[in-house]
């Protein structure tokens, strides 16, 4: 996978707090993340072979380093006769994305099987019996949403605890709701964002894994981070005690940084950040 990427950057495979995350993320170049446990893709800067089988895609915004792969994905899935894929995009971007995909269908004289779903903050989608997607607000230079994946558990209500299995089955057959729903926030991802995201989407602090862009690291890049609505490492330091996450996976580093510079900058982090932060680097 090298060659096409800056030195030391490229395909990454990590496991953060038990959740495998794989992909590529280089600011302005390409971002996509495979979440094998959820059979879902986050972002789509390009469509490599091994993601074609994923039928759920969550795109945070229309910058091409996050969405350019979508048409290619649709075309290749159609050639392989795969069933329809569902693509979540920010509601304001749904119409231009649909027009773009339609133009590609016209060019290829073929109908893709892509369902473009407008995503609005607060929307909830059941991905599986045990997995729910919640749309979070975004904060970036173009319309953006974030995504939260939660495990859904159905726990027996306390008042039925001690009952025999047959008794519970009998109550259930009579229509009694014997379970309560419990949600465990597994992974949150706000897409590209400025530090305002922490006020807009406080859910970020509570997910087991926070996948967070951190495009900029050094003091001389502070203004650049503000101007382009990206996270700077200082934004994390200012909130160091608020993160209740087990792991914070930092990603989307500027192409200007070498991997050793990135690692050095993160090595200098104080606790409690140091023990949680993982760099999304090969
Ligand atoms: Zn980006
Ligand atoms: Zn962007």
Tab-separated table of C-alpha atoms in Angstrom, residues 50-228:
chain	number	residue	atom	x	y	z
A	50	UNK	CA	-11.338	-4.666	0.535
A	51	UNK	CA	-14.147	-2.245	1.466
A	52	UNK	CA	-16.532	-3.068	-1.399
A	53	UNK	CA	-18.431	-5.580	0.715
A	54	UNK	CA	-19.466	-2.965	3.303
A	55	UNK	CA	-23.077	-1.896	2.690
A	56	UNK	CA	-23.201	0.903	5.281
A	57	UNK	CA	-21.200	4.091	4.813
A	58	UNK	CA	-21.210	7.133	7.110
A	59	UNK	CA	-19.786	10.273	5.497
A	60	UNK	CA	-19.280	13.338	7.694
A	61	UNK	CA	-18.856	16.062	5.052
A	62	UNK	CA	-18.289	16.796	1.389
A	63	UNK	CA	-14.560	17.545	1.320
A	64	UNK	CA	-13.217	15.219	-1.313
A	65	UNK	CA	-10.588	13.658	0.937
A	66	UNK	CA	-13.621	12.197	2.756
A	67	UNK	CA	-16.057	11.365	-0.063
A	68	UNK	CA	-14.218	11.046	-3.401
A	69	UNK	CA	-14.308	7.244	-3.236
A	70	UNK	CA	-18.090	7.024	-3.076
A	71	UNK	CA	-18.874	7.021	-6.818
A	72	UNK	CA	-16.070	4.558	-7.477
A	73	UNK	CA	-17.446	2.324	-4.707
A	74	UNK	CA	-20.971	2.491	-6.176
A	75	UNK	CA	-19.697	1.624	-9.643
A	76	UNK	CA	-17.569	-1.294	-8.475
A	77	UNK	CA	-20.331	-2.716	-6.283
A	78	UNK	CA	-22.710	-2.572	-9.255
A	79	UNK	CA	-20.211	-4.441	-11.454
A	80	UNK	CA	-19.983	-7.142	-8.807
A	81	UNK	CA	-23.774	-7.242	-8.620
A	82	UNK	CA	-23.765	-6.506	-4.886
A	83	UNK	CA	-26.995	-5.459	-3.131
A	84	UNK	CA	-27.809	-1.776	-2.445
A	85	UNK	CA	-25.550	0.129	-0.051
A	86	UNK	CA	-26.788	2.811	2.298
A	87	UNK	CA	-24.811	6.041	2.600
A	88	UNK	CA	-25.421	8.579	5.336
A	89	UNK	CA	-24.410	12.146	4.449
A	90	UNK	CA	-25.190	15.499	6.136
A	91	UNK	CA	-28.727	16.533	5.121
A	92	UNK	CA	-27.482	19.749	3.445
A	93	UNK	CA	-25.102	17.694	1.297
A	94	UNK	CA	-27.597	14.999	0.264
A	95	UNK	CA	-28.866	16.799	-2.830
A	96	UNK	CA	-25.438	17.641	-4.376
A	97	UNK	CA	-24.176	14.147	-3.539
A	98	UNK	CA	-27.229	12.631	-5.281
A	99	UNK	CA	-26.628	14.879	-8.319
A	100	UNK	CA	-22.973	13.852	-8.451
A	101	UNK	CA	-23.844	10.162	-8.257
A	102	UNK	CA	-26.566	10.636	-10.899
A	103	UNK	CA	-24.027	12.291	-13.221
A	104	UNK	CA	-21.728	9.290	-12.800
A	105	UNK	CA	-24.610	6.927	-13.562
A	106	UNK	CA	-25.289	8.931	-16.708
A	107	UNK	CA	-21.627	8.769	-17.731
A	108	UNK	CA	-21.537	5.015	-17.206
A	109	UNK	CA	-25.076	4.368	-18.503
A	110	UNK	CA	-25.757	2.197	-15.519
A	111	UNK	CA	-27.952	2.511	-12.423
A	112	UNK	CA	-26.028	2.118	-9.193
A	113	UNK	CA	-27.653	0.720	-6.118
A	114	UNK	CA	-26.906	3.458	-3.658
A	115	UNK	CA	-29.324	4.855	-1.138
A	116	UNK	CA	-28.307	8.392	-0.066
A	117	UNK	CA	-29.736	9.001	3.406
A	118	UNK	CA	-29.819	12.601	4.735
A	119	UNK	CA	-28.407	12.594	8.276
A	120	UNK	CA	-29.491	15.185	10.836
A	121	UNK	CA	-28.172	15.567	14.392
A	122	UNK	CA	-30.333	13.488	16.717
A	123	UNK	CA	-31.308	10.915	14.063
A	124	UNK	CA	-31.051	7.325	15.255
A	125	UNK	CA	-30.739	4.288	13.024
A	126	UNK	CA	-30.809	0.668	14.084
A	127	UNK	CA	-27.890	-0.949	12.227
A	128	UNK	CA	-28.312	-4.312	13.939
A	129	UNK	CA	-30.272	-5.646	16.868
A	130	UNK	CA	-27.349	-4.812	19.085
A	131	UNK	CA	-25.944	-1.763	17.278
A	132	UNK	CA	-27.363	1.730	16.922
A	133	UNK	CA	-26.073	4.719	14.984
A	134	UNK	CA	-26.756	8.212	16.336
A	135	UNK	CA	-26.062	11.286	14.237
A	136	UNK	CA	-24.124	13.981	16.115
A	137	UNK	CA	-23.739	17.679	15.301
A	138	UNK	CA	-20.618	18.684	13.383
A	139	UNK	CA	-18.478	21.837	13.363
A	140	UNK	CA	-16.447	22.403	10.207
A	141	UNK	CA	-16.233	24.780	7.231
A	142	UNK	CA	-18.884	22.910	5.224
A	143	UNK	CA	-22.059	21.103	6.404
A	144	UNK	CA	-20.862	18.282	8.647
A	145	UNK	CA	-22.317	15.678	10.981
A	146	UNK	CA	-20.640	13.260	13.360
A	147	UNK	CA	-21.555	9.673	14.200
A	148	UNK	CA	-21.863	7.659	17.383
A	149	UNK	CA	-22.065	3.860	17.420
A	150	UNK	CA	-23.699	2.378	20.509
A	151	UNK	CA	-24.163	-1.179	21.639
A	152	UNK	CA	-27.770	-1.867	22.580
A	153	UNK	CA	-28.425	-4.347	25.379
A	154	UNK	CA	-31.760	-5.595	26.605
A	155	UNK	CA	-31.501	-6.196	30.326
A	156	UNK	CA	-34.112	-7.870	32.493
A	157	UNK	CA	-35.944	-5.252	34.554
A	158	UNK	CA	-34.992	-5.282	38.240
A	159	UNK	CA	-38.525	-6.164	39.365
A	160	UNK	CA	-38.303	-9.444	37.396
A	161	UNK	CA	-34.790	-10.356	38.545
A	162	UNK	CA	-35.196	-13.517	40.736
A	163	UNK	CA	-38.032	-15.015	38.581
A	164	UNK	CA	-37.693	-18.426	36.918
A	165	UNK	CA	-37.217	-18.588	33.161
A	166	UNK	CA	-40.692	-20.067	32.574
A	167	UNK	CA	-42.298	-17.297	34.578
A	168	UNK	CA	-40.496	-14.647	32.541
A	169	UNK	CA	-41.501	-16.410	29.316
A	170	UNK	CA	-45.121	-16.446	30.517
A	171	UNK	CA	-45.054	-12.711	31.321
A	172	UNK	CA	-43.495	-11.988	27.965
A	173	UNK	CA	-46.143	-14.024	26.127
A	174	UNK	CA	-48.788	-11.974	27.935
A	175	UNK	CA	-47.240	-8.858	26.467
A	176	UNK	CA	-45.364	-7.648	29.562
A	177	UNK	CA	-42.208	-5.732	28.681
A	178	UNK	CA	-39.735	-7.522	30.923
A	179	UNK	CA	-36.578	-5.843	29.636
A	180	UNK	CA	-35.113	-2.368	29.712
A	181	UNK	CA	-32.926	-0.958	27.009
A	182	UNK	CA	-29.367	-0.037	27.812
A	183	UNK	CA	-27.037	1.823	25.470
A	184	UNK	CA	-23.273	1.633	25.683
A	185	UNK	CA	-21.547	4.310	23.580
A	186	UNK	CA	-18.776	2.434	21.785
A	187	UNK	CA	-17.252	4.783	19.265
A	188	UNK	CA	-17.752	8.471	18.477
A	189	UNK	CA	-16.402	10.286	15.443
A	190	UNK	CA	-17.141	13.955	14.741
A	191	UNK	CA	-15.403	14.157	11.340
A	192	UNK	CA	-13.259	17.194	10.610
A	193	UNK	CA	-14.001	19.781	13.278
A	194	UNK	CA	-12.970	22.853	15.208
A	195	UNK	CA	-12.751	22.842	19.000
A	196	UNK	CA	-16.343	24.127	19.160
A	197	UNK	CA	-17.334	20.512	18.647
A	198	UNK	CA	-16.709	19.763	22.325
A	199	UNK	CA	-19.571	22.081	23.358
A	200	UNK	CA	-21.807	21.047	20.458
A	201	UNK	CA	-21.400	17.278	20.970
A	202	UNK	CA	-20.464	16.479	24.583
A	203	UNK	CA	-21.262	12.812	23.772
A	204	UNK	CA	-17.697	12.701	22.452
A	205	UNK	CA	-16.316	12.626	25.975
A	206	UNK	CA	-18.264	9.512	26.985
A	207	UNK	CA	-17.723	7.007	24.156
A	208	UNK	CA	-15.428	4.071	24.855
A	209	UNK	CA	-13.371	5.091	21.820
A	210	UNK	CA	-13.134	8.632	20.501
A	211	UNK	CA	-11.851	8.769	16.943
A	212	UNK	CA	-10.777	12.375	16.660
A	213	UNK	CA	-9.038	14.396	14.029
A	214	UNK	CA	-5.990	16.269	15.289
A	215	UNK	CA	-4.721	17.869	12.116
A	216	UNK	CA	-2.297	20.216	13.851
A	217	UNK	CA	0.207	19.713	16.647
A	218	UNK	CA	2.706	22.552	16.971
A	219	UNK	CA	2.435	26.157	18.274
A	220	UNK	CA	3.130	27.691	14.843
A	221	UNK	CA	0.040	25.930	13.429
A	222	UNK	CA	-2.519	27.330	15.882
A	223	UNK	CA	-3.835	29.966	13.462
A	224	UNK	CA	-4.026	27.446	10.665
A	225	UNK	CA	-6.162	25.153	12.842
A	226	UNK	CA	-8.604	28.025	13.579
A	227	UNK	CA	-8.732	29.189	9.975
A	228	UNK	CA	-9.523	25.773	8.534
